[in-house]
Amino acid sequence: MKKSADRATLSLREASKPVPLASVEACDHERFRSGIDEFDRVLGGGLVAGSVVLLGGAPGIGKSTLLLQVCLRLAGAIRPTGKCLYVTGEESARQVKLRASRLGEPSENLYVMAETHVTLIESAARELNPELMVIDSVQTLQLPELESAPGTVSQVRESAAYIGRLAKEMGIAVILVGHINKEGVLAGPKVLEHIVDVVLILEGDRHLVYRVLRGVKNRYGSTNEIGVFSMEADGLKEVADPSEAFLAERPSGVPGSVVVVSLEGARPLLVEVQALLASSGYATPRRTVTGVDPNRVALLLAVLEKQAGLTLGGYDAFVKVSGGLRLDEPGVDLGITLALASAFRARPVDPLVAVAGEVGLGGEVRGVARLDQRLAEAARLGFRRVIVPAGAARGAARTLHPGGEQVELVAVRTLAEAMAASMG
Ligand code: TYD
Ligand code: MG
């Protein structure tokens, strides 16, 4: 923005000097919890004063709901002495009030402001001096001195940079909301990733109940955490036991259903993968996939055809992950492949079997990260046998059920072995 002004401040500032790293005092960032544990966990333990968080997600996924809940909780029970300012450029103060009435009792310390002009937001922040300021959304912000319209790259970037400087100067934690378009890129906010300290994405299918909050970037913690919520009539609720929730409606004895032991960030999650094959009426069979990468499914179908001899060419293939969850990790390959094989053979996989493994182009089953953690989660949920890559199985610790029985590890080298072990 004002380049000349920046340069002026630079020359006024005391010149910085190199110092020995050993002499620098390590200090923990001043954090405060919002009181919504799944949110705090993804942040790495809470919000950091003076930091800027970008919360991205598709329209209607629940970003405004989540942040209003954070404000209600923070300004209410958690930090009764601090103030929260919720700035909205998308809704009126009344609409925010209406939504809030479904979510909880607003405290005196929660302020709302329907405004899009950055300089007016700045004056309000200076007057109120809140601990947390939410800006919903960054696409509505405008700096009057820029001529372009709100939502354009330059407006979004300069407005966010301005707010970021304000956050640092005043020591306010700021959360910016950024909409993600259909293609899944942070249109506009993509340009913000390097300006902000933390990037979180709220994912899920807006027609389904579960939402996953993921850290994509975090200057104050790891991005290995996910938070799981369900969208209810009175807002987002924390899901204490996601694996149990994702498996709740699993059919038993139905071909095409396989439980995978996935690792989302640092968190092991048991999720059901379903596959269905139906005779195709098309010259090119359809592949309809939700929750995993369609290219990955195409690859696994080809491996099944070439390396396991399944003639899949005449079938439309459908693959789906339960709960509207998205699985990106290669460790779910084997589960997807077995679900397809089970559908093809019309033979169910034993419901007490869970699966983890990557599948290579030669039909070989490859190792996965953190097998012990995955096994512990499978044991906790009562699974008796876990099909795992032979390479990884050697180093795995003995995993016991809470009841004391051992989980049976079935080590496989190839897809054919995995098919034999799971379907007999
Ligand atoms: P919203 O937070 O407005 O999404 P975003 O800000 O990401 O665009 O969420 C909108 C959806 O959430 C809407 O379809 C209704 C639903 N919802 C509930 O199911 N329960 C609730 O308590 C609230 C407030 C919203
Ligand atoms: Mg919104």
Tab-separated table of C-alpha atoms in Angstrom, residues 85-90 112-130 132-144 159-160 162-164 166-167 170 172 174-176:
chain	number	residue	atom	x	y	z
A	85	LEU	CA	-15.503	-7.402	18.409
A	86	TYR	CA	-17.339	-9.218	15.611
A	87	VAL	CA	-17.173	-7.158	12.419
A	88	THR	CA	-19.492	-8.290	9.667
A	89	GLY	CA	-19.608	-7.086	6.113
A	90	GLU	CA	-21.956	-9.828	5.018
A	112	VAL	CA	-20.936	-6.408	16.799
A	113	MET	CA	-20.323	-3.938	13.985
A	114	ALA	CA	-21.619	-4.079	10.420
A	115	GLU	CA	-18.822	-2.333	8.525
A	116	THR	CA	-16.512	-2.871	5.569
A	117	HIS	CA	-14.294	0.240	5.593
A	118	VAL	CA	-10.933	-0.684	7.010
A	119	THR	CA	-10.242	2.734	8.480
A	120	LEU	CA	-13.600	2.788	10.306
A	121	ILE	CA	-12.929	-0.700	11.628
A	122	GLU	CA	-9.538	0.550	12.800
A	123	SER	CA	-11.054	3.471	14.756
A	124	ALA	CA	-13.586	1.131	16.346
A	125	ALA	CA	-10.841	-1.291	17.344
A	126	ARG	CA	-8.738	1.520	18.817
A	127	GLU	CA	-11.671	2.771	20.838
A	128	LEU	CA	-12.860	-0.608	22.094
A	129	ASN	CA	-9.456	-2.289	22.449
A	130	PRO	CA	-10.791	-5.848	22.173
A	132	LEU	CA	-10.246	-10.666	19.762
A	133	MET	CA	-11.550	-9.140	16.565
A	134	VAL	CA	-13.314	-11.278	13.963
A	135	ILE	CA	-13.679	-9.924	10.427
A	136	ASP	CA	-16.328	-11.690	8.384
A	137	SER	CA	-15.250	-11.661	5.620
A	138	VAL	CA	-11.964	-10.386	4.231
A	139	GLN	CA	-13.572	-10.289	0.771
A	140	THR	CA	-15.898	-7.479	1.872
A	141	LEU	CA	-13.139	-5.215	3.218
A	142	GLN	CA	-12.221	-2.024	1.471
A	143	LEU	CA	-9.549	0.589	1.781
A	144	PRO	CA	-11.037	3.784	0.376
A	159	SER	CA	-6.871	-4.567	3.621
A	160	ALA	CA	-5.611	-7.723	5.286
A	162	TYR	CA	-3.469	-3.141	7.129
A	163	ILE	CA	-5.499	-5.132	9.663
A	164	GLY	CA	-2.450	-7.322	10.294
A	166	LEU	CA	-3.092	-3.092	13.504
A	167	ALA	CA	-3.250	-6.508	15.190
A	170	MET	CA	-2.350	-3.310	19.431
A	172	ILE	CA	-5.221	-7.978	19.290
A	174	VAL	CA	-7.620	-11.161	14.673
A	175	ILE	CA	-9.511	-13.844	12.773
A	176	LEU	CA	-10.252	-13.136	9.124
